[in-house]
CSV table of C-alpha atoms in Angstrom, one decimal:
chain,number,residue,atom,x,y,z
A,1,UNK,CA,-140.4,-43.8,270.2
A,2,UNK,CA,-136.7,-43.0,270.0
A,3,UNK,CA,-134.6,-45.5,268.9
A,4,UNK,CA,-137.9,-47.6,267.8
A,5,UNK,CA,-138.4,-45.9,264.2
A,6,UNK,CA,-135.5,-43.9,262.3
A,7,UNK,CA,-135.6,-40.1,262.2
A,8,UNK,CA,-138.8,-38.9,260.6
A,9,UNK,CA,-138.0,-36.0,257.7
A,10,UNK,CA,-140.1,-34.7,255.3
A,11,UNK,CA,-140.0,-35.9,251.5
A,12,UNK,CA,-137.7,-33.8,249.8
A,13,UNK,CA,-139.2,-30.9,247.1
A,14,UNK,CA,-137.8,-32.8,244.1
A,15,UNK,CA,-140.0,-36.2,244.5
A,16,UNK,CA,-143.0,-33.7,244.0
A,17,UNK,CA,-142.4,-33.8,240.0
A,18,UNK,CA,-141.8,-37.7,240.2
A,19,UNK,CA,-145.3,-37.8,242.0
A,20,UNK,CA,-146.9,-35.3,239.2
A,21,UNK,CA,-145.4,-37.5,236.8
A,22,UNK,CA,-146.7,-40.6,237.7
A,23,UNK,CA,-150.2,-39.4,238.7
A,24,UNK,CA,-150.2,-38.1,234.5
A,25,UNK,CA,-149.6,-41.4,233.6
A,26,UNK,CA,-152.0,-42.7,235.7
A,27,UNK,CA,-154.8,-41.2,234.3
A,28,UNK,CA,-153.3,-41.2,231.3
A,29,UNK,CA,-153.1,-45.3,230.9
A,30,UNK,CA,-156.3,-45.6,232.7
A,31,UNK,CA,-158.2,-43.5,230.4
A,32,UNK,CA,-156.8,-45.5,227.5
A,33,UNK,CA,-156.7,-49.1,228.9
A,34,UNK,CA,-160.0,-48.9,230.9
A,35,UNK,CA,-159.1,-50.8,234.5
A,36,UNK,CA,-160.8,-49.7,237.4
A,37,UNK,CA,-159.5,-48.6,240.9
A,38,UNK,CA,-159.2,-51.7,243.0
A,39,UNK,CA,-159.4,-52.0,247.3
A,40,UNK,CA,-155.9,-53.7,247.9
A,41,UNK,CA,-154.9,-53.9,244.4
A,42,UNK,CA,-151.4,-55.0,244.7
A,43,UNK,CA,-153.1,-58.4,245.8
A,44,UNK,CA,-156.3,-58.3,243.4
A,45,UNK,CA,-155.4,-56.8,240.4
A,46,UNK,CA,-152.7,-58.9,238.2
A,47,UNK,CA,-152.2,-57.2,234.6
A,48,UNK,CA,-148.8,-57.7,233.3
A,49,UNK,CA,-149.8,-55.3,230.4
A,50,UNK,CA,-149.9,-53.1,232.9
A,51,UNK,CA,-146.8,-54.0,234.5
A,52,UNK,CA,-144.4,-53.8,231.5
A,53,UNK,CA,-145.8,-50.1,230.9
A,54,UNK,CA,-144.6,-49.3,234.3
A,55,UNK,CA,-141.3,-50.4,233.9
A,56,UNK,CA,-141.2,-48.8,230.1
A,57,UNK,CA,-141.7,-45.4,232.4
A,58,UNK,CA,-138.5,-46.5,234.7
A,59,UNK,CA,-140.7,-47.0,237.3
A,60,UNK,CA,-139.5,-50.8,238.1
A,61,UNK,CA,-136.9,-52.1,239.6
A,62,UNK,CA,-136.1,-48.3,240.8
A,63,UNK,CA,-133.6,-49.3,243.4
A,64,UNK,CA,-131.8,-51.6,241.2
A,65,UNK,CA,-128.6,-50.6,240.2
A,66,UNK,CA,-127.8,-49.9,236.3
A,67,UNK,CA,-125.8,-52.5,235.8
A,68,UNK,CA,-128.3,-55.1,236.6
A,69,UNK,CA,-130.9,-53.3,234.5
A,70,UNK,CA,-132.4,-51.5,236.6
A,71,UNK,CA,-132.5,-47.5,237.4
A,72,UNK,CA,-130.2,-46.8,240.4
A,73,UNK,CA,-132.6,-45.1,242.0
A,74,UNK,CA,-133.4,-44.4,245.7
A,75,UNK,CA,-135.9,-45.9,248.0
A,76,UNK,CA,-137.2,-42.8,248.9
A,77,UNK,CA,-138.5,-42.1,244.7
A,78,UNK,CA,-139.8,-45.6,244.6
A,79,UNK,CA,-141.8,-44.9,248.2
A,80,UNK,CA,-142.9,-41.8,246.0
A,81,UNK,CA,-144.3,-44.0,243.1
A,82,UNK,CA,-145.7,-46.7,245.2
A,83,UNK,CA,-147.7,-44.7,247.6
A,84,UNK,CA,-149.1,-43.5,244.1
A,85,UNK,CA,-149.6,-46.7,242.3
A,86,UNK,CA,-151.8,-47.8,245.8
A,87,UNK,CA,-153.5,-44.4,246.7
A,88,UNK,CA,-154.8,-45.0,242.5
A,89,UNK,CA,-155.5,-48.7,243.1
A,90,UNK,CA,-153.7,-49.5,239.6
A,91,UNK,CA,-153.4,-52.7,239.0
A,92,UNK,CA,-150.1,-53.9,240.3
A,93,UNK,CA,-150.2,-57.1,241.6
A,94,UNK,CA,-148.1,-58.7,238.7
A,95,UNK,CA,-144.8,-57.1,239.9
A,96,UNK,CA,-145.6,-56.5,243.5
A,97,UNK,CA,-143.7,-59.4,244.9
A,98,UNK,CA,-140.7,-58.8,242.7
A,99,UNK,CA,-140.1,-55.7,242.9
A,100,UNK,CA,-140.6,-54.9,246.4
A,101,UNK,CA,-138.8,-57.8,247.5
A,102,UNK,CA,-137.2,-60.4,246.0
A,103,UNK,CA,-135.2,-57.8,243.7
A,104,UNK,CA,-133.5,-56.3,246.9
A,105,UNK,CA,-133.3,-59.7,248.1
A,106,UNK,CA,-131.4,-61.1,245.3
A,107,UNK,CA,-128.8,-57.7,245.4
A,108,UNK,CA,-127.8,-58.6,248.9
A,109,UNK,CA,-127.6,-62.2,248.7
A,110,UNK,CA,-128.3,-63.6,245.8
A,111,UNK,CA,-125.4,-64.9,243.4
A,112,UNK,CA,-123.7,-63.6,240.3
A,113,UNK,CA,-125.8,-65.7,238.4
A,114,UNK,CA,-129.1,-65.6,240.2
A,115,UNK,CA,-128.3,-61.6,239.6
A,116,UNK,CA,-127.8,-61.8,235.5
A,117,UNK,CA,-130.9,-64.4,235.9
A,118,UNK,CA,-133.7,-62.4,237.2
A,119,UNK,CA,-133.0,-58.5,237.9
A,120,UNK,CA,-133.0,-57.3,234.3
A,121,UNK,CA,-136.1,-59.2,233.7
A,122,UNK,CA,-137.5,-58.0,236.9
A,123,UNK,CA,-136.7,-54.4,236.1
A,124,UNK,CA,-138.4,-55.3,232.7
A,125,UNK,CA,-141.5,-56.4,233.7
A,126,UNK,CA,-141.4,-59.7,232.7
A,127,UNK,CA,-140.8,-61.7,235.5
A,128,UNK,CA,-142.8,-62.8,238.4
A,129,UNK,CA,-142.1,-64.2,241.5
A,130,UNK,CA,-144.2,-65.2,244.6
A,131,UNK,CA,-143.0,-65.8,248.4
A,132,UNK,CA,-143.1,-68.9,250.3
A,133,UNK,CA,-143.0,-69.0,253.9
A,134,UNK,CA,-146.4,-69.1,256.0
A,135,UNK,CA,-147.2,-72.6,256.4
A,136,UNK,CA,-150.0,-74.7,257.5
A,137,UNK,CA,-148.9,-75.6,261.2
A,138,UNK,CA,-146.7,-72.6,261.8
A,139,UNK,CA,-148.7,-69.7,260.4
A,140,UNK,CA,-147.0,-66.5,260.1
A,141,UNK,CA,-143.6,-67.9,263.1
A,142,UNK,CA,-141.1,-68.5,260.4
A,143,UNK,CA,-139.0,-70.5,263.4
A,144,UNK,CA,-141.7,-73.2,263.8
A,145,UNK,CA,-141.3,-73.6,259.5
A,146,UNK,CA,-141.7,-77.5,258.9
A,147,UNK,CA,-140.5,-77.7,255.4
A,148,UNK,CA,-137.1,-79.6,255.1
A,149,UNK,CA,-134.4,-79.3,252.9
A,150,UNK,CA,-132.3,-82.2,252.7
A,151,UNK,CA,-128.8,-82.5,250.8
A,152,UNK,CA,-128.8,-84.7,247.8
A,153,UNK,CA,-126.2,-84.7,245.0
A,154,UNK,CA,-126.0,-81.7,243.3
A,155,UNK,CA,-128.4,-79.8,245.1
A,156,UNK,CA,-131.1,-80.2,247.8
A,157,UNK,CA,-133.9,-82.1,248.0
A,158,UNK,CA,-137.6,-79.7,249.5
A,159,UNK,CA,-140.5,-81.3,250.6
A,160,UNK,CA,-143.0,-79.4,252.8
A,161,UNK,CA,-146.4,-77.1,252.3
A,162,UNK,CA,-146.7,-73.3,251.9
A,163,UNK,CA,-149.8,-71.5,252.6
A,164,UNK,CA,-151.0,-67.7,251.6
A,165,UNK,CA,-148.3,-68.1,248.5
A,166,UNK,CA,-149.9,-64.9,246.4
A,167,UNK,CA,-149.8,-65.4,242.9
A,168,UNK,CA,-147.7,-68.5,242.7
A,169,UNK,CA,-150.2,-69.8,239.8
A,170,UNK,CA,-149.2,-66.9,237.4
A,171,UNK,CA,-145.4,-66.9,238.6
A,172,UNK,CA,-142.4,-68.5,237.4
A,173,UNK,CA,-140.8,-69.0,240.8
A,174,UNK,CA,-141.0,-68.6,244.6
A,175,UNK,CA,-138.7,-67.8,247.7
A,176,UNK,CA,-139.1,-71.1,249.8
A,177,UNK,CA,-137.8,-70.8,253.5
A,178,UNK,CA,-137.1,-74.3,254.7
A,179,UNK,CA,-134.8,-76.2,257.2
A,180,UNK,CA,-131.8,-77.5,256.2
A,181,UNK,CA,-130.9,-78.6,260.0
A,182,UNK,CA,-132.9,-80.2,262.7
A,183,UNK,CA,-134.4,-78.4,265.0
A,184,UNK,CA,-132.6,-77.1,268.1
A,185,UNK,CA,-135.6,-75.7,270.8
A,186,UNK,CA,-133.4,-73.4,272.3
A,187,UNK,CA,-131.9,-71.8,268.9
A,188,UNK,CA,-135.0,-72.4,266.9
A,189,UNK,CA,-133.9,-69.6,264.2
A,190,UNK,CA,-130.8,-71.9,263.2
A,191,UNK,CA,-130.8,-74.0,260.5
A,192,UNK,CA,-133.1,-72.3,258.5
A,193,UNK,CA,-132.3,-71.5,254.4
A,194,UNK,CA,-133.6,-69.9,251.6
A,195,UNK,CA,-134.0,-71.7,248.3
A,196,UNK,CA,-135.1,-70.2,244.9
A,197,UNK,CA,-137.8,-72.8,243.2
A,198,UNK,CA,-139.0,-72.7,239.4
A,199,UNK,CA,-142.5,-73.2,240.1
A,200,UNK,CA,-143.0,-75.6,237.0
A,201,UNK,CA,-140.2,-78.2,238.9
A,202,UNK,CA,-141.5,-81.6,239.1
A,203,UNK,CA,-143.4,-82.5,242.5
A,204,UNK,CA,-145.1,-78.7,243.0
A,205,UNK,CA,-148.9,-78.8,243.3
A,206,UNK,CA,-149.9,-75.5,243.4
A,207,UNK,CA,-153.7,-75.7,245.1
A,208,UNK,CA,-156.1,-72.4,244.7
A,209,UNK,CA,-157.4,-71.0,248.0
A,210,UNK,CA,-160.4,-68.7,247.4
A,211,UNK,CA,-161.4,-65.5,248.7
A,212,UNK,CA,-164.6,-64.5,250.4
A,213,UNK,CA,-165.1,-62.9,247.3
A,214,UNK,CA,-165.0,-66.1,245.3
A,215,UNK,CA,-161.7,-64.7,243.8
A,216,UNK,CA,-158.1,-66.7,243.3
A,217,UNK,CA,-155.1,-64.8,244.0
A,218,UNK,CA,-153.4,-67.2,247.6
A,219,UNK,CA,-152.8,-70.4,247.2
A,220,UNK,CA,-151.3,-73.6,248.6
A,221,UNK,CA,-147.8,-74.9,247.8
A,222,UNK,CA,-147.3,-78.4,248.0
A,223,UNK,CA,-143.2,-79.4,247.4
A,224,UNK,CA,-142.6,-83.3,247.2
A,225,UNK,CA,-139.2,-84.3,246.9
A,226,UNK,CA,-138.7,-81.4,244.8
A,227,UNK,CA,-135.0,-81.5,243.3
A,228,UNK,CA,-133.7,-77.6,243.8
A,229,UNK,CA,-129.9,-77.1,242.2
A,230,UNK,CA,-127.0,-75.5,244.0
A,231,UNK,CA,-126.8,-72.7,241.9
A,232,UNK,CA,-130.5,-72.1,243.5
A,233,UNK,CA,-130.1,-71.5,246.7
A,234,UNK,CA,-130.0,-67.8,247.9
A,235,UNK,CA,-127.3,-66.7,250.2
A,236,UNK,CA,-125.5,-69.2,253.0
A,237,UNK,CA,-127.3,-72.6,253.9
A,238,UNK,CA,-128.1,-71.9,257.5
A,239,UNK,CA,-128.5,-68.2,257.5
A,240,UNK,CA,-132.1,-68.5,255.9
A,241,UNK,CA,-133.7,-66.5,259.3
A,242,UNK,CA,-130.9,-63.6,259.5
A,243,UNK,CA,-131.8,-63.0,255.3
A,244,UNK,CA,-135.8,-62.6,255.7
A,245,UNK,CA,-135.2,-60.9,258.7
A,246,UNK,CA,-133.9,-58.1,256.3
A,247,UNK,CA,-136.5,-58.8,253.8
A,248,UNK,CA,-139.1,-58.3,255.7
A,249,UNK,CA,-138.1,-54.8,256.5
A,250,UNK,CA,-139.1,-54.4,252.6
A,251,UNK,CA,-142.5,-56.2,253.2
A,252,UNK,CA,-143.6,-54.6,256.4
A,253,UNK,CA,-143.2,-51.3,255.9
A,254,UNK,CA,-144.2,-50.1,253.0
A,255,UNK,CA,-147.3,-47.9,251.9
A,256,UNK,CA,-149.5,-51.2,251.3
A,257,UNK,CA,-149.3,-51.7,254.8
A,258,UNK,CA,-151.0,-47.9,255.0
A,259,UNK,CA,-153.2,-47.7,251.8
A,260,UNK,CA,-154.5,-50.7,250.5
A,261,UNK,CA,-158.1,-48.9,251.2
A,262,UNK,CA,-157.3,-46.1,249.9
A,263,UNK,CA,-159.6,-45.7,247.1
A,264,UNK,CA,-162.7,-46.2,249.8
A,265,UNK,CA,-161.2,-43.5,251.7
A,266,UNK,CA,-160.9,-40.9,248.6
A,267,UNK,CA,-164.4,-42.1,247.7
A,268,UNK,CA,-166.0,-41.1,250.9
A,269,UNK,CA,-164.1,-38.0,251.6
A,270,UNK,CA,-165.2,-37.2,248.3
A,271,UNK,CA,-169.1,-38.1,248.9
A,272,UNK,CA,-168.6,-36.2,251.8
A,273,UNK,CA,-166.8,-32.7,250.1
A,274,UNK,CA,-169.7,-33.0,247.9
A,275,UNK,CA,-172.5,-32.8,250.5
A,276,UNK,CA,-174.8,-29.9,251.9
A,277,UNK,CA,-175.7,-32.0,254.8
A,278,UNK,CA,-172.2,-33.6,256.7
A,279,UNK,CA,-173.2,-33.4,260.8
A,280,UNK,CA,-169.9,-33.3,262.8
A,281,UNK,CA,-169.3,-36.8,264.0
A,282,UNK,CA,-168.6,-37.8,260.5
A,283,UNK,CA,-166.7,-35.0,259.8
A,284,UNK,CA,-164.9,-36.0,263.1
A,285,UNK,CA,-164.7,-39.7,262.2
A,286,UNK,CA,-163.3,-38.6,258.5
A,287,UNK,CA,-160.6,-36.1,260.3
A,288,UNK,CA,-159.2,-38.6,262.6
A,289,UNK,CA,-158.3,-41.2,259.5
A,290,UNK,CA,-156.8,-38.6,257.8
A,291,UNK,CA,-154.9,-37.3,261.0
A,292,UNK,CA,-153.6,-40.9,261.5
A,293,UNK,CA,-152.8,-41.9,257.7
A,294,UNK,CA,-150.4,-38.6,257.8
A,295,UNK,CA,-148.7,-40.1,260.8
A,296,UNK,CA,-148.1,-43.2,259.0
A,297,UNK,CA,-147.0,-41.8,256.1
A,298,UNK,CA,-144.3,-40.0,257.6
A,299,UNK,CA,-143.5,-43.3,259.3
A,300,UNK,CA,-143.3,-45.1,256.4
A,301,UNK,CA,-141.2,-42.8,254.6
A,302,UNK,CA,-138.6,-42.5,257.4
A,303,UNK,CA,-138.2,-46.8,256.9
A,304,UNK,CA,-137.7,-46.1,252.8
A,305,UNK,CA,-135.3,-43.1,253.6
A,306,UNK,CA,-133.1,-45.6,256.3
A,307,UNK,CA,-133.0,-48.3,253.4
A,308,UNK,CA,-131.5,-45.8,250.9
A,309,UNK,CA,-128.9,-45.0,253.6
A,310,UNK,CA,-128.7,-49.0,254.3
A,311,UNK,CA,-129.9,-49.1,257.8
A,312,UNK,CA,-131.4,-51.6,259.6
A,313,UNK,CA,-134.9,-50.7,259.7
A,314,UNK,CA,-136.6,-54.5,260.5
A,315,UNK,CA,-137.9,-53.3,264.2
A,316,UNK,CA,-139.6,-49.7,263.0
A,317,UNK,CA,-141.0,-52.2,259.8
A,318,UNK,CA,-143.1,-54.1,262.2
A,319,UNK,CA,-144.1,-51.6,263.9
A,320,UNK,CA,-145.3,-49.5,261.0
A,321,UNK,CA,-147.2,-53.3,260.1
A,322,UNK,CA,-148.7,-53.7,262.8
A,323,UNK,CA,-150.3,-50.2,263.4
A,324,UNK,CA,-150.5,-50.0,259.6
A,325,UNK,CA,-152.9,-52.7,259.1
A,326,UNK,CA,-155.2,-52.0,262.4
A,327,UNK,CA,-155.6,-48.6,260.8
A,328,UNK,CA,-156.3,-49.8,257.4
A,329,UNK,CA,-159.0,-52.0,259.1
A,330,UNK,CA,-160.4,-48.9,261.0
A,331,UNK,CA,-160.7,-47.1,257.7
A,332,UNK,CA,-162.9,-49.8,256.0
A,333,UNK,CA,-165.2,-50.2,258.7
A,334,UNK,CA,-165.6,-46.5,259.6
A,335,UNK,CA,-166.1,-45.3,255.9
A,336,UNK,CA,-168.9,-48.5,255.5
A,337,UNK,CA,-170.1,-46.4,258.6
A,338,UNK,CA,-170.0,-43.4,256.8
A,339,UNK,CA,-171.7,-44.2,253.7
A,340,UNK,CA,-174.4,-46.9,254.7
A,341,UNK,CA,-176.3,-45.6,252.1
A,342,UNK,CA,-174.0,-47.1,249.6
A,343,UNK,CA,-175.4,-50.4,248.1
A,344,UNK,CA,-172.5,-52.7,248.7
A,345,UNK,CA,-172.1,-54.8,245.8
A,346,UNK,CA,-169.1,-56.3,244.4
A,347,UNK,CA,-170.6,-55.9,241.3
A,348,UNK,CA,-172.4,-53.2,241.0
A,349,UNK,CA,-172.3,-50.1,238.7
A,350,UNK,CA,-171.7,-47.6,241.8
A,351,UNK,CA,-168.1,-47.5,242.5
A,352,UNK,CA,-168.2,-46.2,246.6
A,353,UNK,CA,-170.8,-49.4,246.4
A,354,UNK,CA,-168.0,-51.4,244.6
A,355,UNK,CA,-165.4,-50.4,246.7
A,356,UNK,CA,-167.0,-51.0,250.3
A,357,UNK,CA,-167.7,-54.9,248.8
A,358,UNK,CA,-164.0,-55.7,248.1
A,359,UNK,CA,-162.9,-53.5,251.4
A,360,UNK,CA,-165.2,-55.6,254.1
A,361,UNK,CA,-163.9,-58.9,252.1
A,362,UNK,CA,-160.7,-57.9,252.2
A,363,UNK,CA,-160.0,-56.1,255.3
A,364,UNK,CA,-159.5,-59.6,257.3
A,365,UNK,CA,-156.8,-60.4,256.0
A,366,UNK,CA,-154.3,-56.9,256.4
A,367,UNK,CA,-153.6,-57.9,259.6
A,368,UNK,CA,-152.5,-61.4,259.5
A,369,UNK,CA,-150.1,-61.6,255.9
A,370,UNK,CA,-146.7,-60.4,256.3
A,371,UNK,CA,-146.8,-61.4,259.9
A,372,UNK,CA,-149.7,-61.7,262.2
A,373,UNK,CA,-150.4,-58.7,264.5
A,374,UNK,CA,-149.4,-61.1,267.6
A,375,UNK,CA,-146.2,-62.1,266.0
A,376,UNK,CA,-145.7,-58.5,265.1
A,377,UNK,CA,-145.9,-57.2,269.1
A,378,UNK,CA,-143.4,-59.9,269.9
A,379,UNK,CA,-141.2,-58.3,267.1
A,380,UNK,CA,-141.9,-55.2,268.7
A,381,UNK,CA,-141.2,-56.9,272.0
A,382,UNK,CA,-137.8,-58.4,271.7
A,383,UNK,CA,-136.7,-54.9,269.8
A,384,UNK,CA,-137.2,-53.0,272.8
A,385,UNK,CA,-135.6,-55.6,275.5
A,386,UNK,CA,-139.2,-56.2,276.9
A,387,UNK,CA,-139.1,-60.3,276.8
């Protein structure tokens, strides 16, 4: 494992006020505003109430610096007040996208007037974004990407189709990774870029694709001839695969790749604190998820502590991803395992009964957004020199 993930150190004694803070207001806005804890909630639960109260605490656009109107604070505290937001399942789903990624996105390559654009808005709470790059044909391989950019006057000229975009029918614009070059087999990450698209341009269709659960939060993209301005493209034309490389490192390694389930689990290990009658596999069965989510924690926080000290942390991201999301897959089906009593309804009254409903609909899908377990091992892969 050396070399593989960064140096793993515990959370420093200071973040434990930030964390007692936040879990106050937790309860606090819960108990006034009456939402429920949610199984993967930064996917299923959009309130942009919810959202500006956040950021009225500081707690968005943490790691963006003052002058941009955000709090110049450190990876490490916003790791702190994630991992709490998920472990709560608040409803965060408005800002996810944003704030996790397209903020840090836009401070590295985004332009002085992209910057001034979006970040203070961001920080605010008032600003959504989604992320377009999975696409029909190429899944989750960002180098087989079939939308083209072509130059035009003025600007560019995208036509293509996105799949999995979360959220894009509630925000006001997406990241769109498209190719701006033809394809060359043997350097198939060339000629890739990254444009910045108001999702109420002309030629967007934005079509819902459903849930198991009947509920709307992917969608498809559909760009026709869709005019995007030179002010809008992020970064270098060209140089589109070498910028989400970086970004992913924010997407793949953060505590939703560890605790979107995390409700279930507090649910059961309650059910089971509170019983006379435990036997010891499910005591055993209970242990070992905990055992492992430790593990991962300390993982994930040795990625957020690397990105403070601005160190490339995109190989020990995808490996955090892809272990992440197996585990949080194990932890749905064992706790369904553990409380088969429970009756599963995604309506009903009972929330362990609640919660096990949205976690077996859900649980499909952690391992294939962000990057598909098998894309993930070839990450892994090519890090180590293995292919």
């Amino acid at each position: 494992m050396i070399g593989l993930v960064p140096e793993v150190i515990p959370l420093p004694p200071e973040t434990a006020e930030l964390r007692a803070a936040v879990r106050d207001f937790l309860a606090a806005d819960r108990n006034r505003y009456g939402w429920e804890p949610r199984v993967d909630s930064w996917i299923s639960s959009w309130d942009p109430g919810f959202s500006r109260r956040l950021a009225q605490q500081g707690w968005l656009g943490m790691t963006i610096p003052t002058e941009h109107g955000g709090q110049g604070r450190s990876h490490l505290e916003r790791f702190v007040v994630t991992e709490e937001l998920l472990a709560h399942g608040a409803p965060v789903a408005a800002h996810w996208v944003s704030d996790r990624q397209v903020g840090p996105a836009l401070l590295k390559h985004g332009s002085t007037t992209q910057r001034e654009r979006y970040l203070p808005r961001i920080a605010s709470g008032e600003c959504y974004f989604a992320i377009g790059m999975s696409e029909p044909e190429a899944g989750s391989d960002l180098a087989s990407v079939r939308t083209r950019g072509v130059r035009v006057d003025g600007g560019w000229e995208v036509t293509g189709t996105k799949v999995w975009t979360s959220g894009a029918h509630h925000s006001e614009a997406f990241f769109v990774l498209a190719r701006t070059e033809d394809l060359d087999p043997k350097h198939r990450h060339e000629g890739l870029s990254q444009f910045l698209i108001t999702l109420n341009s002309p030629g967007i269709d934005i079509r819902p694709i459903k849930l198991l659960t009947g509920q709307h939060h992917f969608n498809e993209v559909v760009l026709d001839h869709v005019f995007v301005p030179d002010d809008m493209v992020v970064g270098t034309p060209g140089e589109g695969w070498r910028q989400v490389g970086s970004e992913l490192s924010f997407e793949r390694s953060g505590p939703e790749r560890i605790l979107s389930p995390q409700p279930l689990l507090d649910a059961v290990g309650a059910q089971l604190a509170g019983s006379d009658d435990v036997d010891d596999h499910s005591l055993v069965t209970f242990g070992n998820l905990v055992a492992d989510l430790t593990t991962l924690r300390h993982l994930s926080s040795s990625v957020a502590r690397a990105l403070s000290n601005d160190e490339p942390a995109d190989l020990a991201a995808a490996l955090i991803k892809e272990i992440g999301t197996s585990f949080e897959q194990r932890v749905v089906s064992d706790c369904a395992e553990l409380a088969a009593h429970a009756h599963t309804d995604l309506e009903s009254s009972d929330t362990l009964g609640r919660l096990i409903a949205e976690a077996l609909l859900h649980a499909p899908g952690f391992t294939l957004r962000g990057g598909t377990s098998e894309v993930l091992r070839g990450v892994i892969a090519r890090g180590l020199g293995l292919r």
